[in-house]
mmCIF file of C-alpha atoms in Angstrom:
data_model
loop_
_atom_site.group_PDB
_atom_site.id
_atom_site.type_symbol
_atom_site.label_atom_id
_atom_site.label_comp_id
_atom_site.label_asym_id
_atom_site.label_seq_id
_atom_site.Cartn_x
_atom_site.Cartn_y
_atom_site.Cartn_z
ATOM 1 C CA MET A 117 -0.083 -0.163 -0.146
ATOM 2 C CA ALA A 118 2.735 2.343 0.749
ATOM 3 C CA GLU A 119 6.659 2.171 0.854
ATOM 4 C CA VAL A 120 8.145 0.561 3.995
ATOM 5 C CA LEU A 121 11.042 3.149 5.582
ATOM 6 C CA SER A 122 13.578 0.904 5.982
ATOM 7 C CA GLY A 123 16.204 1.491 8.786
ATOM 8 C CA ILE A 124 13.429 2.819 10.744
ATOM 9 C CA THR A 125 12.333 1.898 14.087
ATOM 10 C CA LEU A 126 9.780 3.445 16.770
ATOM 11 C CA LYS A 127 10.355 3.546 20.178
ATOM 12 C CA ALA A 128 8.005 3.553 23.054
ATOM 13 C CA ILE A 129 9.537 6.713 25.110
ATOM 14 C CA GLY A 130 6.018 5.435 27.462
ATOM 15 C CA ILE A 131 2.508 4.070 28.093
ATOM 16 C CA VAL A 132 -0.619 5.337 28.880
ATOM 17 C CA ARG A 133 -2.173 4.238 31.767
ATOM 18 C CA ASN A 134 -5.797 5.018 32.544
ATOM 19 C CA GLY A 135 -7.337 1.833 33.268
ATOM 20 C CA ILE A 136 -9.771 1.908 30.055
ATOM 21 C CA ARG A 137 -10.105 -0.774 27.784
ATOM 22 C CA GLN A 138 -12.616 0.300 25.360
ATOM 23 C CA PRO A 139 -13.325 3.817 24.338
ATOM 24 C CA PRO A 140 -16.144 5.487 26.625
ATOM 25 C CA LYS A 141 -19.429 6.143 24.997
ATOM 26 C CA GLN A 142 -19.359 9.408 26.590
ATOM 27 C CA GLY A 143 -16.160 10.490 24.739
ATOM 28 C CA TRP A 144 -12.862 11.400 26.734
ATOM 29 C CA GLY A 145 -13.219 14.551 26.957
ATOM 30 C CA ASN A 146 -13.082 14.097 31.073
ATOM 31 C CA VAL A 147 -10.782 10.890 31.049
ATOM 32 C CA VAL A 148 -7.852 11.401 33.211
ATOM 33 C CA SER A 149 -4.967 9.126 32.487
ATOM 34 C CA ASP A 150 -1.303 8.724 33.620
ATOM 35 C CA ILE A 151 1.227 8.883 30.765
ATOM 36 C CA VAL A 152 4.113 7.284 32.517
ATOM 37 C CA VAL A 153 7.377 7.884 30.570
ATOM 38 C CA ASN A 154 10.484 5.636 30.627
ATOM 39 C CA SER A 155 12.274 6.201 34.017
ATOM 40 C CA SER A 156 15.518 7.399 31.781
ATOM 41 C CA LEU A 157 13.788 10.315 29.960
ATOM 42 C CA THR A 158 12.464 11.949 33.357
ATOM 43 C CA GLU A 159 15.055 14.754 32.653
ATOM 44 C CA ALA A 160 13.568 15.616 29.294
ATOM 45 C CA LEU A 161 10.021 16.196 30.467
ATOM 46 C CA ASP A 162 11.565 19.413 32.658
ATOM 47 C CA ASN A 163 10.059 22.475 31.893
ATOM 48 C CA LEU A 164 6.674 20.617 30.089
ATOM 49 C CA ASP A 165 4.503 21.652 33.131
ATOM 50 C CA GLU A 166 4.908 25.348 32.134
ATOM 51 C CA PHE A 167 2.995 24.723 29.466
ATOM 52 C CA SER A 168 -1.018 24.461 30.228
ATOM 53 C CA HIS A 169 -0.993 21.986 27.198
ATOM 54 C CA ILE A 170 0.816 19.200 25.186
ATOM 55 C CA ILE A 171 0.738 17.253 22.024
ATOM 56 C CA VAL A 172 0.702 13.258 22.338
ATOM 57 C CA LEU A 173 1.637 11.179 19.565
ATOM 58 C CA TYR A 174 0.907 7.628 20.278
ATOM 59 C CA TRP A 175 0.656 3.957 18.639
ATOM 60 C CA MET A 176 -2.819 3.186 17.721
ATOM 61 C CA HIS A 177 -1.374 -0.621 18.624
ATOM 62 C CA GLN A 178 -5.232 -1.974 18.074
ATOM 63 C CA ALA A 179 -5.379 -0.861 14.938
ATOM 64 C CA ALA A 180 -6.228 -2.873 12.066
ATOM 65 C CA THR A 181 -3.378 -3.785 9.870
ATOM 66 C CA GLY A 182 -3.229 -5.616 6.620
ATOM 67 C CA GLN A 183 -5.099 -4.338 3.706
ATOM 68 C CA LEU A 184 -6.954 -1.084 4.390
ATOM 69 C CA PRO A 185 -9.900 0.386 3.196
ATOM 70 C CA THR A 186 -9.556 4.002 1.374
ATOM 71 C CA LYS A 187 -13.158 5.216 1.607
ATOM 72 C CA VAL A 188 -14.287 5.195 5.119
ATOM 73 C CA HIS A 189 -17.488 6.200 7.142
ATOM 74 C CA PRO A 190 -16.764 9.507 9.075
ATOM 75 C CA MET A 191 -16.510 8.713 13.202
ATOM 76 C CA GLY A 192 -17.668 4.896 12.099
ATOM 77 C CA ASN A 193 -21.274 6.182 11.779
ATOM 78 C CA GLN A 194 -22.933 4.211 8.704
ATOM 79 C CA LYS A 195 -25.169 7.089 8.289
ATOM 80 C CA LEU A 196 -22.966 9.046 6.881
ATOM 81 C CA PRO A 197 -21.071 8.496 3.054
ATOM 82 C CA THR A 198 -17.889 7.276 2.848
ATOM 83 C CA VAL A 199 -14.972 9.983 2.357
ATOM 84 C CA GLY A 200 -11.172 9.044 2.011
ATOM 85 C CA LEU A 201 -9.694 7.478 4.714
ATOM 86 C CA PHE A 202 -7.041 10.905 5.016
ATOM 87 C CA ALA A 203 -10.092 13.133 5.540
ATOM 88 C CA SER A 204 -11.459 10.974 8.448
ATOM 89 C CA ARG A 205 -9.671 10.270 12.237
ATOM 90 C CA SER A 206 -9.824 6.456 11.734
ATOM 91 C CA PRO A 207 -7.262 4.679 13.618
ATOM 92 C CA ASN A 208 -7.032 2.017 10.482
ATOM 93 C CA ARG A 209 -4.824 3.854 8.826
ATOM 94 C CA PRO A 210 -1.191 3.416 6.904
ATOM 95 C CA ASN A 211 0.510 4.429 9.845
ATOM 96 C CA PRO A 212 -1.439 4.177 13.064
ATOM 97 C CA VAL A 213 -0.226 7.172 14.795
ATOM 98 C CA GLY A 214 -2.694 8.986 17.161
ATOM 99 C CA LYS A 215 -2.639 12.702 18.155
ATOM 100 C CA ALA A 216 -4.248 14.406 20.672
ATOM 101 C CA THR A 217 -4.202 17.577 22.110
ATOM 102 C CA VAL A 218 -4.712 17.264 25.966
ATOM 103 C CA ARG A 219 -4.485 19.457 29.247
ATOM 104 C CA LEU A 220 -0.867 18.696 31.226
ATOM 105 C CA LEU A 221 -2.621 18.448 34.466
ATOM 106 C CA LYS A 222 0.469 17.941 36.548
ATOM 107 C CA ARG A 223 3.935 16.704 35.970
ATOM 108 C CA GLN A 224 5.559 14.282 38.925
ATOM 109 C CA GLY A 225 9.059 12.671 37.765
ATOM 110 C CA ASN A 226 8.163 10.546 35.120
ATOM 111 C CA LEU A 227 4.582 11.147 35.310
ATOM 112 C CA LEU A 228 2.244 13.374 33.770
ATOM 113 C CA LYS A 229 -1.256 13.811 34.799
ATOM 114 C CA VAL A 230 -3.480 14.458 31.380
ATOM 115 C CA GLU A 231 -6.972 15.572 30.369
ATOM 116 C CA GLY A 232 -8.816 14.286 27.480
ATOM 117 C CA LEU A 233 -5.894 11.830 25.727
ATOM 118 C CA ASP A 234 -8.273 9.115 23.991
ATOM 119 C CA ALA A 235 -6.049 6.261 23.872
ATOM 120 C CA VAL A 236 -6.890 2.704 25.829
ATOM 121 C CA ASP A 237 -4.717 1.622 28.718
ATOM 122 C CA GLY A 238 -1.403 -0.150 27.571
ATOM 123 C CA THR A 239 -1.209 2.389 24.577
ATOM 124 C CA PRO A 240 2.389 3.438 23.377
ATOM 125 C CA VAL A 241 3.743 6.792 23.631
ATOM 126 C CA ILE A 242 6.057 7.624 21.235
ATOM 127 C CA ASP A 243 6.473 11.232 21.421
ATOM 128 C CA ILE A 244 5.240 14.264 23.571
ATOM 129 C CA LYS A 245 5.379 18.081 22.287
ATOM 130 C CA PRO A 246 4.320 21.364 23.874
ATOM 131 C CA TYR A 247 1.749 22.780 22.335
ATOM 132 C CA ILE A 248 1.983 25.986 20.833
ATOM 133 C CA PRO A 249 -1.245 27.953 19.809
ATOM 134 C CA GLY A 250 -0.779 30.015 16.816
ATOM 135 C CA TYR A 251 1.805 27.164 15.439
ATOM 136 C CA ASP A 252 -0.381 24.179 16.076
ATOM 137 C CA SER A 253 -3.702 25.769 16.012
ATOM 138 C CA ALA A 254 -5.480 27.881 12.992
ATOM 139 C CA THR A 255 -8.133 30.277 13.874
ATOM 140 C CA ASP A 256 -9.043 30.442 10.657
ATOM 141 C CA ALA A 257 -10.023 26.562 10.109
ATOM 142 C CA THR A 258 -12.938 25.461 8.419
ATOM 143 C CA VAL A 259 -14.336 21.534 8.320
ATOM 144 C CA PRO A 260 -17.101 20.250 6.350
ATOM 145 C CA SER A 261 -20.632 19.575 7.198
ATOM 146 C CA TRP A 262 -20.917 15.893 8.326
ATOM 147 C CA ILE A 263 -18.466 17.254 10.727
ATOM 148 C CA THR A 264 -20.356 19.369 12.516
ATOM 149 C CA ASN A 265 -23.690 17.954 11.651
ATOM 150 C CA LYS A 266 -22.826 14.231 13.282
ATOM 151 C CA MET B 227 16.940 5.123 25.484
ATOM 152 C CA ALA B 228 13.546 3.747 25.109
ATOM 153 C CA GLU B 229 12.162 0.846 24.084
ATOM 154 C CA VAL B 230 12.044 -0.362 20.667
ATOM 155 C CA LEU B 231 8.852 -1.172 19.381
ATOM 156 C CA SER B 232 9.005 -4.352 17.709
ATOM 157 C CA GLY B 233 7.747 -5.753 14.721
ATOM 158 C CA ILE B 234 6.412 -2.410 13.997
ATOM 159 C CA THR B 235 7.345 -0.416 10.571
ATOM 160 C CA LEU B 236 6.536 3.079 8.958
ATOM 161 C CA LYS B 237 5.694 3.432 5.492
ATOM 162 C CA ALA B 238 6.117 6.489 3.664
ATOM 163 C CA ILE B 239 2.529 7.315 2.160
ATOM 164 C CA GLY B 240 3.833 10.277 0.223
ATOM 165 C CA ILE B 241 7.022 12.640 -0.356
ATOM 166 C CA VAL B 242 7.377 16.679 0.737
ATOM 167 C CA ARG B 243 8.377 18.768 -2.858
ATOM 168 C CA ASN B 244 9.196 22.114 -2.195
ATOM 169 C CA GLY B 245 12.757 22.530 -3.773
ATOM 170 C CA ILE B 246 14.041 24.039 -0.406
ATOM 171 C CA ARG B 247 17.124 22.058 1.480
ATOM 172 C CA GLN B 248 17.650 24.280 4.650
ATOM 173 C CA PRO B 249 15.397 26.025 7.144
ATOM 174 C CA PRO B 250 14.598 29.322 5.405
ATOM 175 C CA LYS B 251 15.723 32.460 7.495
ATOM 176 C CA GLN B 252 13.035 34.148 7.237
ATOM 177 C CA GLY B 253 10.982 31.315 8.505
ATOM 178 C CA TRP B 254 8.690 28.920 7.174
ATOM 179 C CA GLY B 255 5.200 30.797 7.233
ATOM 180 C CA ASN B 256 4.896 31.353 3.281
ATOM 181 C CA VAL B 257 6.601 28.591 1.942
ATOM 182 C CA VAL B 258 4.012 26.671 -0.489
ATOM 183 C CA SER B 259 5.273 22.626 -1.174
ATOM 184 C CA ASP B 260 3.423 19.690 -2.986
ATOM 185 C CA ILE B 261 2.820 16.391 -0.619
ATOM 186 C CA VAL B 262 2.885 14.307 -3.510
ATOM 187 C CA VAL B 263 0.953 10.825 -2.428
ATOM 188 C CA ASN B 264 1.699 7.576 -3.256
ATOM 189 C CA SER B 265 -0.391 7.329 -6.180
ATOM 190 C CA SER B 266 -1.756 3.992 -4.755
ATOM 191 C CA LEU B 267 -3.937 6.366 -2.237
ATOM 192 C CA THR B 268 -5.246 8.803 -4.564
ATOM 193 C CA GLU B 269 -8.742 7.508 -3.151
ATOM 194 C CA ALA B 270 -7.872 7.829 0.098
ATOM 195 C CA LEU B 271 -7.596 11.580 -0.032
ATOM 196 C CA ASP B 272 -11.054 12.273 -1.290
ATOM 197 C CA ASN B 273 -12.849 14.850 0.696
ATOM 198 C CA LEU B 274 -9.935 16.203 2.376
ATOM 199 C CA ASP B 275 -9.720 19.694 0.496
ATOM 200 C CA GLU B 276 -13.334 20.318 2.413
ATOM 201 C CA PHE B 277 -11.072 20.981 5.184
ATOM 202 C CA SER B 278 -9.205 24.191 4.940
ATOM 203 C CA HIS B 279 -6.276 22.726 7.153
ATOM 204 C CA ILE B 280 -5.034 19.644 7.469
ATOM 205 C CA ILE B 281 -2.208 17.674 9.678
ATOM 206 C CA VAL B 282 0.638 16.319 8.589
ATOM 207 C CA LEU B 283 2.879 13.858 10.057
ATOM 208 C CA TYR B 284 6.501 13.216 8.465
ATOM 209 C CA TRP B 285 9.475 11.728 9.458
ATOM 210 C CA MET B 286 12.514 14.604 10.101
ATOM 211 C CA HIS B 287 15.115 11.915 8.426
ATOM 212 C CA GLN B 288 17.459 14.734 8.837
ATOM 213 C CA ALA B 289 17.930 14.627 12.145
ATOM 214 C CA ALA B 290 20.374 13.736 14.617
ATOM 215 C CA THR B 291 20.756 10.103 15.564
ATOM 216 C CA GLY B 292 22.165 7.841 17.975
ATOM 217 C CA GLN B 293 22.390 9.384 21.922
ATOM 218 C CA LEU B 294 20.613 12.858 22.381
ATOM 219 C CA PRO B 295 20.504 15.349 25.316
ATOM 220 C CA THR B 296 17.875 15.784 27.212
ATOM 221 C CA LYS B 297 18.225 19.074 27.391
ATOM 222 C CA VAL B 298 18.325 21.282 24.886
ATOM 223 C CA HIS B 299 18.002 25.195 24.203
ATOM 224 C CA PRO B 300 14.946 26.506 23.100
ATOM 225 C CA MET B 301 14.729 26.975 19.455
ATOM 226 C CA GLY B 302 18.169 26.327 19.346
ATOM 227 C CA ASN B 303 19.083 29.245 20.927
ATOM 228 C CA GLN B 304 21.758 29.845 22.645
ATOM 229 C CA LYS B 305 21.190 32.393 24.576
ATOM 230 C CA LEU B 306 17.709 30.611 26.268
ATOM 231 C CA PRO B 307 18.648 28.711 29.324
ATOM 232 C CA THR B 308 18.709 24.754 28.497
ATOM 233 C CA VAL B 309 14.853 23.161 29.010
ATOM 234 C CA GLY B 310 13.948 19.566 28.904
ATOM 235 C CA LEU B 311 14.217 18.133 25.114
ATOM 236 C CA PHE B 312 10.085 17.302 25.354
ATOM 237 C CA ALA B 313 9.600 20.688 26.027
ATOM 238 C CA SER B 314 11.098 21.644 23.115
ATOM 239 C CA ARG B 315 9.903 21.131 19.175
ATOM 240 C CA SER B 316 13.522 19.702 18.503
ATOM 241 C CA PRO B 317 13.697 17.607 15.515
ATOM 242 C CA ASN B 318 16.298 15.500 17.720
ATOM 243 C CA ARG B 319 14.428 13.449 19.663
ATOM 244 C CA PRO B 320 13.762 9.889 20.368
ATOM 245 C CA ASN B 321 11.436 9.489 17.366
ATOM 246 C CA PRO B 322 11.946 12.451 14.801
ATOM 247 C CA VAL B 323 8.359 13.280 14.091
ATOM 248 C CA GLY B 324 7.855 16.134 13.037
ATOM 249 C CA LYS B 325 3.538 17.460 13.111
ATOM 250 C CA ALA B 326 2.651 20.644 11.366
ATOM 251 C CA THR B 327 -0.487 22.009 10.504
ATOM 252 C CA VAL B 328 -0.899 23.723 7.513
ATOM 253 C CA ARG B 329 -3.253 25.155 5.059
ATOM 254 C CA LEU B 330 -4.195 23.119 2.572
ATOM 255 C CA LEU B 331 -4.612 25.667 -0.911
ATOM 256 C CA LYS B 332 -5.539 22.424 -3.692
ATOM 257 C CA ARG B 333 -5.662 18.863 -3.981
ATOM 258 C CA GLN B 334 -5.490 17.549 -7.764
ATOM 259 C CA GLY B 335 -5.577 13.511 -7.773
ATOM 260 C CA ASN B 336 -2.225 12.562 -5.617
ATOM 261 C CA LEU B 337 -0.720 16.087 -5.111
ATOM 262 C CA LEU B 338 -1.618 18.129 -1.967
ATOM 263 C CA LYS B 339 -0.304 21.850 -1.845
ATOM 264 C CA VAL B 340 -0.139 23.169 1.381
ATOM 265 C CA GLU B 341 1.348 26.236 2.741
ATOM 266 C CA GLY B 342 3.262 26.706 5.990
ATOM 267 C CA LEU B 343 4.939 23.279 5.898
ATOM 268 C CA ASP B 344 7.952 23.021 7.907
ATOM 269 C CA ALA B 345 9.648 20.450 6.348
ATOM 270 C CA VAL B 346 13.111 20.112 3.697
ATOM 271 C CA ASP B 347 12.325 18.828 -0.221
ATOM 272 C CA GLY B 348 12.397 15.109 0.597
ATOM 273 C CA THR B 349 10.943 14.781 3.556
ATOM 274 C CA PRO B 350 9.013 11.214 4.190
ATOM 275 C CA VAL B 351 5.454 12.148 4.891
ATOM 276 C CA ILE B 352 3.798 9.530 7.162
ATOM 277 C CA ASP B 353 0.845 10.584 7.610
ATOM 278 C CA ILE B 354 -2.149 13.147 7.135
ATOM 279 C CA LYS B 355 -5.483 13.700 8.962
ATOM 280 C CA PRO B 356 -7.899 16.726 8.778
ATOM 281 C CA TYR B 357 -7.468 19.864 11.405
ATOM 282 C CA ILE B 358 -10.520 19.556 13.360
ATOM 283 C CA PRO B 359 -10.854 22.814 15.531
ATOM 284 C CA GLY B 360 -11.789 21.827 19.522
ATOM 285 C CA TYR B 361 -10.316 18.644 19.036
ATOM 286 C CA ASP B 362 -6.759 19.687 17.883
ATOM 287 C CA SER B 363 -6.926 23.183 19.453
ATOM 288 C CA ALA B 364 -6.925 24.449 23.021
ATOM 289 C CA THR B 365 -8.233 27.963 23.428
ATOM 290 C CA ASP B 366 -7.376 28.726 26.605
ATOM 291 C CA ALA B 367 -3.531 27.340 26.261
ATOM 292 C CA THR B 368 -0.754 29.113 27.787
ATOM 293 C CA VAL B 369 3.054 28.918 27.217
ATOM 294 C CA PRO B 370 5.722 30.050 29.392
ATOM 295 C CA SER B 371 7.563 33.353 28.940
ATOM 296 C CA TRP B 372 10.707 31.684 27.247
ATOM 297 C CA ILE B 373 8.335 30.911 23.839
ATOM 298 C CA THR B 374 6.811 34.632 23.399
ATOM 299 C CA ASN B 375 10.147 36.652 24.288
ATOM 300 C CA LYS B 376 12.842 35.127 21.851
#
């Protein structure tokens, strides 16, 4: 489906702990999770708590593998017409890397307590970045109606 | 430095084309790039141009490898005190995955024309997602003064 990047390995820099095994029906907005970062990287978290929000990249290890459809129903809603896979946030993508913008509630050593991370317990975390308004946001962004009129 | 995720391969779903070999001094804000997506994935781009902005995840193939420092000068500015690596956007991270929010100017077949992508020519693209305000943005985000007072 796409060319393999040879010689590249991904490293888990940490893991999500929230006791949640299935996506909650009411959504992830209020879910509080711990990101347990490898203790060898504790120092690399210094100053992160000077930001109110962080970006978490994680490996959606439960995503489907093998041949993927190029068209999907948005948000898994069968009532909506299919759209291109890359116009969706489906976890079943060529590289199942999730990206979440979450509130950082607390950092304590190698532990980050965050709110709103949409990842099940045991999800490997591959990167953490500070959220920078302006660079990471777009004030004039528009979306199609099938996103807003679920 | 961190545990390797075994059995995981990353695939290039496309490549950045902009003729730029070095980060431009004036910044990337006005740089227009083409993302040439693998033609086998053309259909997966359908409906993406109904969004004004997209998120591009890319592999920063020129990033340093090997032993990385856990503390860095923010934005490479030696005048600023060092901060933890994950409190920075330095490309030299355990997994050098870049994340950019960019304006989608045009989609034509397997070609995406975008504005503001901070990636040099030849950068492998690993994922493309629609930018969804509210989910991808945080209206009340705050940052430390060393980000704003360069």
